Amino acid sequence: MYNRKAQISEGITWIVATIAIIIILLVSLFFTSFSRKDKEISKDFFSDTINQKSFLSYLLTKENEGGIIYSKIKTDEDLSNFNGNMAIKIFNGLYKEKYSQIWIGVSRLGKGVLGGTSLNGIENDFFGKRPSSIVSGPMGSVAYKDSYSSILPLKKETFAEIIFAKKSG
Amino acid sequence: MILGKKGAEKTISIYWFAILIIVAGAVVYMVASVYGQPYDVRQIESDILANNIADCISEGGYLKEKVLNDASFKENFLGRCSLNFEAADFPGTNGEYYAEINFYDFDSENKINFEVSSGNLNLKQFCEIKGRTNPACSQKSFYVIDKNQQSYRIDVTAVVNKADKNV
């Protein structure tokens, strides 16, 4: 009687151990299946440095009055009628389909969160408000927007900036 | 009693052997699933190729001299851009790369009759077709001016095949 009870107890131990081993294996297989997806390297692994070429050439383009766009933006600290429309023609024309939002304008270095510094864009008539780098998610969560920017210094703490916000998915 | 103990030990041995096979099988499957499939880096390679071509024809915001309408650039495009389209790992193919540059007048949007291309032209048709085994294609455009303030749109197409070692 006691011998049978001991055998049953020992058998149950082995069954539990088997189930534990199988669960550990299944969990491992489950996480391994995710690593297979990671082997697909994202197309957006590198930022589009080619767009920065367009931005630099845009800033070097001469305005009707003679000076280059960079100098005009530096003086005005804003986009003018000529260079604003020119920016729309170049950047919306070339990249609008690829990005969810493009913003070009003047940004000033200001106070950011937790005592740090951040760029605060000046709203302009052509591209509106500078898009926030943080987007709100579900359940009150926040996340960094998948975007990148290029800046070129104009004056102390003032920059010409272009932002490309990537399309989600 | 002694025979019963021996029988139990035999059963446990078979059990352990079965567990060993299951664990070894799972480990082999996991290792094979992680390392058995190659990384497909062709899209990145074609992006880098397109970027390098863009760097080759424009510098500091200006279109480089002796590029547009220069016959020697057209003839020796690969050499001038320090590109090598030979793929030693893919013998017997017609080439694993294709690159093309098209120039447009930015204001009129008219195509300038100066097209530069090199490599396996047959790969270009796959830019319109999506598929895991198809060649990776990068089509990029940028705005550039020359020293005389003439503005252009430049379209760069770079295609990389190399499907055998990436898919």
Coordinates of C-alpha atoms in Angstrom, one line a residue:
Chain A
M1 CA 0.0 0.0 0.0
Y2 CA 2.7 2.4 1.1
N3 CA 4.9 1.2 -1.8
R4 CA 2.1 2.1 -4.4
K5 CA 1.6 5.5 -2.8
A6 CA 5.3 6.2 -3.2
Q7 CA 5.2 5.1 -6.8
I8 CA 2.2 7.3 -7.6
S9 CA 4.0 10.3 -5.9
E10 CA 7.2 9.6 -7.9
G11 CA 5.1 9.3 -11.1
I12 CA 3.4 12.7 -10.5
T13 CA 6.8 14.3 -9.9
W14 CA 7.9 13.0 -13.3
I15 CA 4.7 14.2 -15.1
V16 CA 5.1 17.7 -13.5
A17 CA 8.8 17.7 -14.6
T18 CA 7.8 16.7 -18.1
I19 CA 5.2 19.4 -18.4
A20 CA 7.7 22.0 -17.0
I21 CA 10.3 20.9 -19.6
I22 CA 7.7 21.1 -22.5
I23 CA 6.5 24.6 -21.3
I24 CA 10.1 25.9 -21.2
L25 CA 10.7 24.5 -24.7
L26 CA 7.5 26.0 -26.1
V27 CA 8.3 29.4 -24.6
S28 CA 11.8 29.3 -26.1
L29 CA 10.4 28.3 -29.5
F30 CA 7.9 31.1 -29.2
F31 CA 10.6 33.8 -28.6
T32 CA 12.8 32.3 -31.3
S33 CA 10.0 32.7 -33.8
F34 CA 10.3 36.5 -33.1
S35 CA 14.0 36.5 -33.8
R36 CA 13.2 35.2 -37.3
K37 CA 11.3 38.4 -38.0
D38 CA 14.2 40.5 -36.8
K39 CA 16.3 39.2 -39.7
E40 CA 14.3 41.4 -42.0
I41 CA 16.3 44.6 -41.8
S42 CA 14.1 47.6 -42.0
K43 CA 14.2 49.7 -45.1
D44 CA 14.5 52.8 -42.9
F45 CA 17.6 51.5 -41.2
F46 CA 19.5 54.5 -42.5
S47 CA 18.2 58.0 -42.6
D48 CA 17.7 59.5 -46.0
T49 CA 20.9 61.5 -46.2
I50 CA 20.1 62.2 -49.8
N51 CA 17.3 64.6 -48.6
Q52 CA 19.9 66.7 -46.8
K53 CA 21.5 67.4 -50.2
S54 CA 18.2 68.9 -51.4
F55 CA 18.1 71.0 -48.2
L56 CA 21.6 72.3 -48.6
S57 CA 21.1 73.1 -52.3
Y58 CA 17.8 74.9 -51.4
L59 CA 19.6 77.1 -48.9
L60 CA 22.3 77.9 -51.5
T61 CA 19.7 78.9 -54.2
K62 CA 19.7 82.5 -55.0
E63 CA 16.6 84.6 -54.3
N64 CA 15.3 87.0 -57.0
E65 CA 17.0 89.9 -55.1
G66 CA 20.4 88.4 -55.4
G67 CA 21.3 86.8 -52.1
I68 CA 21.0 83.2 -51.3
I69 CA 18.0 81.8 -49.4
Y70 CA 20.2 81.0 -46.4
S71 CA 21.0 84.7 -46.0
K72 CA 17.4 85.8 -46.4
I73 CA 16.2 83.3 -43.8
K74 CA 19.0 84.4 -41.5
T75 CA 18.0 88.1 -41.8
D76 CA 14.2 87.5 -41.5
E77 CA 14.3 84.6 -39.1
D78 CA 11.4 83.3 -41.0
L79 CA 10.4 82.1 -44.5
S80 CA 9.6 84.7 -47.1
N81 CA 7.1 84.5 -49.9
F82 CA 9.8 83.4 -52.4
N83 CA 11.7 80.9 -50.3
G84 CA 8.6 79.5 -48.6
N85 CA 6.9 78.7 -51.9
M86 CA 10.2 77.4 -53.3
A87 CA 10.5 75.1 -50.3
I88 CA 7.0 73.8 -50.9
K89 CA 7.8 73.2 -54.6
I90 CA 11.0 71.3 -53.8
F91 CA 10.2 69.3 -50.8
N92 CA 6.5 68.6 -51.2
G93 CA 7.1 67.9 -54.8
L94 CA 9.9 65.4 -54.2
Y95 CA 9.1 63.8 -50.9
K96 CA 5.4 64.3 -50.0
E97 CA 4.4 60.8 -50.9
K98 CA 7.2 59.2 -48.9
Y99 CA 6.7 61.1 -45.6
S100 CA 3.6 61.8 -43.5
Q101 CA 4.8 65.4 -42.7
I102 CA 7.6 67.7 -43.9
W103 CA 8.4 70.9 -42.0
I104 CA 10.9 73.6 -42.9
G105 CA 11.4 76.7 -40.9
V106 CA 13.4 78.5 -38.2
S107 CA 13.9 76.9 -34.8
R108 CA 15.3 78.5 -31.6
L109 CA 17.1 76.7 -28.9
G110 CA 15.0 76.8 -25.8
K111 CA 14.3 75.1 -22.5
G112 CA 13.2 71.5 -22.8
V113 CA 11.9 69.0 -20.4
L114 CA 13.8 68.3 -17.2
G115 CA 16.0 71.4 -17.5
G116 CA 17.5 70.3 -20.8
T117 CA 17.4 72.2 -24.1
S118 CA 15.2 71.6 -27.1
L119 CA 14.5 73.2 -30.5
N120 CA 11.3 75.2 -30.6
G121 CA 10.1 75.9 -34.1
I122 CA 8.7 79.2 -35.2
E123 CA 5.3 78.7 -36.9
N124 CA 5.4 79.9 -40.5
D125 CA 2.7 80.5 -43.2
F126 CA 4.0 77.6 -45.4
F127 CA 4.5 74.6 -43.2
G128 CA 2.6 75.7 -40.1
K129 CA 3.7 74.5 -36.7
R130 CA 6.9 72.5 -36.1
P131 CA 5.8 68.9 -35.5
S132 CA 6.3 67.6 -32.0
S133 CA 8.9 64.9 -31.7
I134 CA 6.6 63.2 -29.2
V135 CA 3.3 61.6 -30.2
S136 CA 0.5 60.4 -27.9
G137 CA -0.3 56.8 -28.0
P138 CA -3.1 54.6 -26.6
M139 CA -3.9 54.7 -22.8
G140 CA -2.1 58.0 -22.4
S141 CA 1.2 56.7 -23.5
V142 CA 3.8 58.7 -25.4
A143 CA 6.4 57.7 -27.9
Y144 CA 9.0 59.4 -30.0
K145 CA 7.8 60.1 -33.5
D146 CA 9.7 58.3 -36.2
S147 CA 11.3 61.4 -37.8
Y148 CA 14.6 62.9 -38.4
S149 CA 15.7 66.5 -38.9
S150 CA 18.6 68.4 -40.3
I151 CA 19.7 71.7 -38.9
L152 CA 22.0 74.5 -40.1
P153 CA 23.0 77.3 -37.7
L154 CA 21.8 80.8 -38.7
K155 CA 22.7 82.8 -35.6
K156 CA 23.5 82.0 -32.0
E157 CA 20.8 79.5 -30.9
T158 CA 18.8 79.9 -34.1
F159 CA 18.8 77.3 -36.8
A160 CA 17.3 76.6 -40.2
E161 CA 15.6 73.2 -39.8
I162 CA 14.0 70.6 -41.9
I163 CA 12.0 67.7 -40.4
F164 CA 10.8 64.5 -42.2
A165 CA 8.2 62.5 -40.3
K166 CA 8.0 59.0 -41.5
K167 CA 4.8 57.3 -42.4
S168 CA 3.7 54.7 -39.8
G169 CA 3.7 51.0 -40.7
Chain B
M1 CA 10.9 -6.9 -5.8
I2 CA 14.3 -6.6 -7.3
L3 CA 12.9 -7.2 -10.8
G4 CA 10.3 -4.4 -10.2
K5 CA 13.0 -1.9 -9.4
K6 CA 14.9 -2.9 -12.5
G7 CA 11.8 -2.4 -14.6
A8 CA 11.2 1.1 -13.1
E9 CA 14.8 2.1 -13.9
K10 CA 14.4 0.9 -17.5
T11 CA 11.2 2.9 -17.9
I12 CA 12.9 6.0 -16.5
S13 CA 15.9 5.5 -18.9
I14 CA 13.5 5.4 -21.8
Y15 CA 11.8 8.5 -20.5
W16 CA 15.1 10.3 -20.1
F17 CA 16.0 9.3 -23.6
A18 CA 12.7 10.6 -25.0
I19 CA 13.2 13.9 -23.1
L20 CA 16.8 14.2 -24.4
I21 CA 15.5 13.8 -28.0
I22 CA 12.8 16.4 -27.5
V23 CA 15.2 18.9 -26.0
A24 CA 17.9 18.3 -28.6
G25 CA 15.3 18.5 -31.4
A26 CA 14.0 21.9 -30.0
V27 CA 17.5 23.3 -29.7
V28 CA 18.4 22.2 -33.3
Y29 CA 15.1 23.8 -34.5
M30 CA 15.8 27.1 -32.7
V31 CA 19.4 27.3 -33.8
A32 CA 18.4 26.5 -37.4
S33 CA 15.6 29.1 -37.3
V34 CA 18.0 31.8 -36.1
Y35 CA 21.1 31.0 -38.1
G36 CA 19.6 29.0 -41.0
Q37 CA 18.2 32.0 -42.8
P38 CA 20.5 34.7 -44.2
Y39 CA 20.1 38.4 -43.5
D40 CA 18.6 40.1 -46.5
V41 CA 20.8 43.2 -46.8
R42 CA 20.1 44.0 -50.5
Q43 CA 17.7 46.9 -49.7
I44 CA 20.4 48.6 -47.5
E45 CA 23.0 47.9 -50.2
S46 CA 20.9 49.5 -52.9
D47 CA 20.2 52.5 -50.6
I48 CA 23.9 52.9 -49.9
L49 CA 24.7 52.6 -53.7
A50 CA 22.1 55.3 -54.5
N51 CA 23.6 57.5 -51.7
N52 CA 27.1 57.0 -53.0
I53 CA 26.0 57.9 -56.6
A54 CA 24.4 61.0 -55.2
D55 CA 27.6 61.9 -53.3
C56 CA 29.5 61.3 -56.5
I57 CA 27.6 63.8 -58.6
S58 CA 26.9 66.6 -56.0
E59 CA 29.1 68.1 -53.3
G60 CA 28.5 70.9 -50.9
G61 CA 25.1 71.5 -52.3
Y62 CA 26.3 72.0 -55.8
L63 CA 26.3 69.7 -58.8
K64 CA 29.9 68.7 -59.5
E65 CA 31.6 70.1 -62.6
K66 CA 32.3 67.7 -65.4
V67 CA 29.2 65.6 -64.7
L68 CA 26.2 66.8 -66.6
N69 CA 26.7 66.7 -70.4
D70 CA 30.2 65.4 -70.0
A71 CA 30.8 62.4 -72.3
S72 CA 33.7 61.1 -70.3
F73 CA 31.6 60.9 -67.1
K74 CA 29.0 58.9 -69.0
E75 CA 31.6 56.6 -70.5
N76 CA 33.5 56.1 -67.3
F77 CA 30.7 56.4 -64.8
L78 CA 31.8 53.5 -62.5
G79 CA 35.4 54.6 -62.4
R80 CA 34.6 58.3 -61.7
C81 CA 32.3 57.2 -58.9
S82 CA 34.7 54.6 -57.6
L83 CA 32.1 51.8 -58.0
N84 CA 32.8 48.2 -58.8
F85 CA 29.9 46.2 -60.1
E86 CA 31.8 42.9 -60.4
A87 CA 30.4 40.2 -58.1
A88 CA 32.9 37.4 -57.7
D89 CA 30.5 35.3 -55.7
F90 CA 27.9 35.2 -58.5
P91 CA 29.7 33.7 -61.5
G92 CA 27.8 33.1 -64.7
T93 CA 25.3 35.9 -64.2
N94 CA 24.8 39.0 -66.4
G95 CA 25.6 41.3 -63.4
E96 CA 24.1 41.7 -60.0
Y97 CA 23.9 45.5 -60.1
Y98 CA 22.3 48.2 -62.1
A99 CA 22.5 52.0 -61.6
E100 CA 20.9 54.8 -63.5
I101 CA 21.0 58.6 -63.2
N102 CA 18.4 60.9 -64.9
F103 CA 18.6 64.7 -65.0
Y104 CA 15.6 67.0 -65.2
D105 CA 15.4 70.8 -65.4
F106 CA 13.8 71.7 -62.1
D107 CA 11.7 74.6 -63.3
S108 CA 10.4 73.1 -66.6
E109 CA 10.5 69.5 -65.4
N110 CA 11.8 68.5 -68.8
K111 CA 14.1 65.5 -68.9
I112 CA 17.6 66.5 -70.0
N113 CA 19.0 64.2 -72.7
F114 CA 21.9 62.9 -70.7
E115 CA 21.1 59.6 -69.1
V116 CA 23.9 57.7 -67.3
S117 CA 23.6 54.0 -66.6
S118 CA 25.7 51.0 -66.0
G119 CA 25.2 47.3 -65.1
N120 CA 22.5 44.7 -65.9
L121 CA 19.6 46.6 -67.4
N122 CA 17.3 43.6 -67.0
L123 CA 17.2 44.2 -63.3
K124 CA 15.4 47.5 -63.7
Q125 CA 12.1 46.0 -64.6
F126 CA 11.8 44.5 -61.1
C127 CA 11.6 48.0 -59.5
E128 CA 7.9 47.9 -60.3
I129 CA 7.3 44.4 -59.0
K130 CA 7.3 43.6 -55.3
G131 CA 8.5 40.2 -54.1
R132 CA 10.9 38.8 -51.6
T133 CA 13.0 37.1 -54.2
N134 CA 13.0 40.0 -56.6
P135 CA 16.0 42.4 -56.7
A136 CA 16.1 45.3 -54.2
C137 CA 15.5 48.7 -55.8
S138 CA 16.2 52.2 -54.5
Q139 CA 14.8 55.1 -56.4
K140 CA 15.8 58.5 -54.9
S141 CA 15.4 62.0 -56.1
F142 CA 17.1 65.2 -54.9
Y143 CA 17.2 68.9 -55.8
V144 CA 20.6 70.4 -56.8
I145 CA 21.9 73.6 -58.3
D146 CA 25.1 74.1 -60.3
K147 CA 27.5 77.0 -59.8
N148 CA 25.5 79.1 -62.3
Q149 CA 22.3 78.7 -60.2
Q150 CA 20.7 76.4 -62.7
S151 CA 18.5 74.1 -60.7
Y152 CA 17.9 70.4 -61.5
R153 CA 16.1 67.4 -60.1
I154 CA 18.2 64.3 -60.2
D155 CA 16.7 60.8 -60.1
V156 CA 19.0 58.0 -59.0
T157 CA 18.0 54.3 -59.4
A158 CA 20.1 51.6 -57.9
V159 CA 19.2 47.9 -58.1
V160 CA 20.9 45.0 -56.4
N161 CA 20.0 41.4 -57.2
K162 CA 22.2 38.9 -55.3
A163 CA 19.1 36.9 -54.4
D164 CA 21.0 33.6 -54.1
K165 CA 22.9 34.6 -51.0
N166 CA 20.4 36.9 -49.4
V167 CA 17.0 35.1 -49.6

